[in-house]
mmCIF file of the C-alpha atoms, coordinates in Angstrom:
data_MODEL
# 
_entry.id   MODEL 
# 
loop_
_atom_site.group_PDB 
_atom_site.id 
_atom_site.type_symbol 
_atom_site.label_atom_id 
_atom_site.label_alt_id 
_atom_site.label_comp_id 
_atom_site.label_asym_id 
_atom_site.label_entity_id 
_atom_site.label_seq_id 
_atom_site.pdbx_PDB_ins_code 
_atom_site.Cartn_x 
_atom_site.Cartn_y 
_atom_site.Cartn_z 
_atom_site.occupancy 
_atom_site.B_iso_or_equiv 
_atom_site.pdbx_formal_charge 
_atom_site.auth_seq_id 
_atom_site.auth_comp_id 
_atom_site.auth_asym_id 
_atom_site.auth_atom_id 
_atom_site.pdbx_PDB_model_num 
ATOM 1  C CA . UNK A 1 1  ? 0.000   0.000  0.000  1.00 0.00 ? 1  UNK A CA 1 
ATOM 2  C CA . UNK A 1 2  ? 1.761   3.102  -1.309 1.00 0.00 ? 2  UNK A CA 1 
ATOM 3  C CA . UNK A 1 3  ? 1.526   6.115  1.056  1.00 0.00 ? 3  UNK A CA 1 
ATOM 4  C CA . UNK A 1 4  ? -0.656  4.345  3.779  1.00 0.00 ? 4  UNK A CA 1 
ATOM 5  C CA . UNK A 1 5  ? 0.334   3.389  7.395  1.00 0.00 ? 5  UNK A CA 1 
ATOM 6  C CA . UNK A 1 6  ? 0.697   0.010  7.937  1.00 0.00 ? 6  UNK A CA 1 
ATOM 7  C CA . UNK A 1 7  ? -0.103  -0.135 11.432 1.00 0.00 ? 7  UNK A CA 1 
ATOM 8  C CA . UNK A 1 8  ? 1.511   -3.329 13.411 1.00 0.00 ? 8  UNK A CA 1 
ATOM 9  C CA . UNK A 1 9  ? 0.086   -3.449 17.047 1.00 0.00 ? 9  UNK A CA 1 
ATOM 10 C CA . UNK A 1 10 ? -2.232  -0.968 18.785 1.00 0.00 ? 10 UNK A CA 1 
ATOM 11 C CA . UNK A 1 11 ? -3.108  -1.115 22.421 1.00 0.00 ? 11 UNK A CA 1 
ATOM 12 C CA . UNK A 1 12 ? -6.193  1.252  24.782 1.00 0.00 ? 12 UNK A CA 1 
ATOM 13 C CA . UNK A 1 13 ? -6.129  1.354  28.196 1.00 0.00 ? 13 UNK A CA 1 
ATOM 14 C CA . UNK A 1 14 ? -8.720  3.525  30.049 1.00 0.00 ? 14 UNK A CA 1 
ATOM 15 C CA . UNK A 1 15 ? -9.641  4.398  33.517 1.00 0.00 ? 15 UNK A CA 1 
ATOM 16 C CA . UNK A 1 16 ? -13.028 6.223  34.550 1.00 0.00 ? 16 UNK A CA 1 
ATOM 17 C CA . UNK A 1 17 ? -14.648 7.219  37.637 1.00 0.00 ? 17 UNK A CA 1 
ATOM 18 C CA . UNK A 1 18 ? -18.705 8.259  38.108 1.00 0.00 ? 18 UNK A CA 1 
ATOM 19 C CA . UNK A 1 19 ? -18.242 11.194 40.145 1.00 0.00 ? 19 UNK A CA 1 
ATOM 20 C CA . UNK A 1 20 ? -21.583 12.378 39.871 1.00 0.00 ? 20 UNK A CA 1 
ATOM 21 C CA . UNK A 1 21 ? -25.152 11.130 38.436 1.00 0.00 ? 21 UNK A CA 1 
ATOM 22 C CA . UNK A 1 22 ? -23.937 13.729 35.411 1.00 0.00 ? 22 UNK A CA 1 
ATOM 23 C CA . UNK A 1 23 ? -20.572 13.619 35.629 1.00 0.00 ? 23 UNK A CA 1 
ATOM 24 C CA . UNK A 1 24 ? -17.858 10.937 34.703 1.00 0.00 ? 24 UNK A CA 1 
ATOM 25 C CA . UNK A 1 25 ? -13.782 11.530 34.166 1.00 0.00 ? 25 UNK A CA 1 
ATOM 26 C CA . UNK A 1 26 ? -11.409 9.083  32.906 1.00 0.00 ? 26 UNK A CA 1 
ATOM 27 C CA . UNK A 1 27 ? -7.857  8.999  31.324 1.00 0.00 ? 27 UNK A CA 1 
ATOM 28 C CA . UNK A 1 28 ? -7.257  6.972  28.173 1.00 0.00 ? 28 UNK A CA 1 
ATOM 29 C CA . UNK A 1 29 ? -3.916  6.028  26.933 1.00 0.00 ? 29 UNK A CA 1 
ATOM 30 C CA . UNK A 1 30 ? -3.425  4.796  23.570 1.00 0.00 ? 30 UNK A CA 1 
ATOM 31 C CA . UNK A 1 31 ? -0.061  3.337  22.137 1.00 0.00 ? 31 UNK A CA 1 
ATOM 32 C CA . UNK A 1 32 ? -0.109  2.229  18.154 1.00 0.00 ? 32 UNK A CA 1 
ATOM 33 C CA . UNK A 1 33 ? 3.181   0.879  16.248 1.00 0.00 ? 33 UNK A CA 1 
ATOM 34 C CA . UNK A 1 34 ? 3.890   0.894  12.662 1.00 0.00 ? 34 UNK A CA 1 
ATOM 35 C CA . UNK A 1 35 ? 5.623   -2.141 10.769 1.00 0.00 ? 35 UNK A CA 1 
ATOM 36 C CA . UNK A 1 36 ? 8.089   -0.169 9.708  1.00 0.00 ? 36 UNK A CA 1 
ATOM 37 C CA . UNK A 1 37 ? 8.968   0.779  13.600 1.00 0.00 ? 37 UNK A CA 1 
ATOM 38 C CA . UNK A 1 38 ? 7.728   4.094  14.474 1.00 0.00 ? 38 UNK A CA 1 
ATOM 39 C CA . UNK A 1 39 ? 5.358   4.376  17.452 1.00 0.00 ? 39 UNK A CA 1 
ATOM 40 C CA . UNK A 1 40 ? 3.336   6.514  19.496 1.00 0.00 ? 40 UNK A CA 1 
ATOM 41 C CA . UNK A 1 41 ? 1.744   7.388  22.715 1.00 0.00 ? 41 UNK A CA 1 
ATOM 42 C CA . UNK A 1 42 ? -1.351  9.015  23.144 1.00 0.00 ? 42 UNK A CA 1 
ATOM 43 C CA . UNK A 1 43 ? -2.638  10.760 26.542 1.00 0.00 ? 43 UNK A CA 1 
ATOM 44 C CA . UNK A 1 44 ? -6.224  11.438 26.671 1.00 0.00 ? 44 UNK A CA 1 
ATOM 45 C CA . UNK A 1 45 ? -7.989  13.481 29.825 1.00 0.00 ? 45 UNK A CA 1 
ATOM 46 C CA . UNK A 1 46 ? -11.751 12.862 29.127 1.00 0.00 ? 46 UNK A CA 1 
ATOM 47 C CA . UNK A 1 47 ? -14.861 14.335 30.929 1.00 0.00 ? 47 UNK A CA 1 
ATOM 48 C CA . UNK A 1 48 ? -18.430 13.017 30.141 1.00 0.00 ? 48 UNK A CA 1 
ATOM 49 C CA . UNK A 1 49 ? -21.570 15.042 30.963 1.00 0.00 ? 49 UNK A CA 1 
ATOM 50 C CA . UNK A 1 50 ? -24.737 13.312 31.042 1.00 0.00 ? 50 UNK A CA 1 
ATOM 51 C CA . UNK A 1 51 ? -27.100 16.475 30.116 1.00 0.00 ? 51 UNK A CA 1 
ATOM 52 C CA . UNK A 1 52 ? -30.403 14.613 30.203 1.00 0.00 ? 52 UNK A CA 1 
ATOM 53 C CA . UNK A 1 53 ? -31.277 10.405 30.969 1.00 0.00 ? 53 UNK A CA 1 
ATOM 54 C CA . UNK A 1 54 ? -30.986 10.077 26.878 1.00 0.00 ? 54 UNK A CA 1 
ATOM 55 C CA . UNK A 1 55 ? -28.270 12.736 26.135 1.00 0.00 ? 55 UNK A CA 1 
ATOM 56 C CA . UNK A 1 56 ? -24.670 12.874 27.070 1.00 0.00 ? 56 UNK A CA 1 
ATOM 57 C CA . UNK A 1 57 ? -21.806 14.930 25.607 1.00 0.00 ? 57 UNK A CA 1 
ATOM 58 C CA . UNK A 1 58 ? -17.963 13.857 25.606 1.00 0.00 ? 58 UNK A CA 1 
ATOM 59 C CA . UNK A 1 59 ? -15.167 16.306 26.090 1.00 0.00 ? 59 UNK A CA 1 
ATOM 60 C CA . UNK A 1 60 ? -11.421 15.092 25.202 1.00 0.00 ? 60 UNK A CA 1 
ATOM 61 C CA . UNK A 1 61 ? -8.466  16.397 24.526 1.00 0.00 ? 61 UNK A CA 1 
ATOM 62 C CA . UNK A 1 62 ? -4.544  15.186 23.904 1.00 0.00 ? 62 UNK A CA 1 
ATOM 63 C CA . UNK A 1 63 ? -0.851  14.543 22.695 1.00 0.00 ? 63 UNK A CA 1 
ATOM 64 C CA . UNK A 1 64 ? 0.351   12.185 20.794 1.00 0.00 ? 64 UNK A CA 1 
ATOM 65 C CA . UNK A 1 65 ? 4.251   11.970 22.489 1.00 0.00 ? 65 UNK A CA 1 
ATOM 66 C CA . UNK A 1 66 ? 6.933   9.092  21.497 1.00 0.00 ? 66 UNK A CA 1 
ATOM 67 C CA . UNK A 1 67 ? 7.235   6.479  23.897 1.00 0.00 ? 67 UNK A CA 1 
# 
């Protein structure tokens, strides 16, 4: 595949607490590897907000570092 990533091995870990009825916060990681060696790390601070019983709304935001 000319000009695509080939990606090798891709890992998620996550961790969450309820803090609230509404409110939920978590971290999720994210590491990916590429056949051809290159890798990355992803760090992602997420905050959910359950606005009604059949409407929520998720918030994230991150870096992609090198491990």
């Amino acid at each position: 595949l000319k000009g695509a990533e080939l990606q090798a091995n891709s890992s998620n870990a996550t961790l969450f607490a309820e803090v609230s009825k509404r409110w939920t916060f978590g971290l999720e990681a994210n590491y990916a590897s590429e056949l051809d060696g290159a890798a990355s790390l992803l760090f992602m601070p997420q905050a959910h907000w359950n606005v009604t019983d059949n409407f929520s709304i998720q918030f994230g935001v991150g870096t992609r570092v090198p491990p």
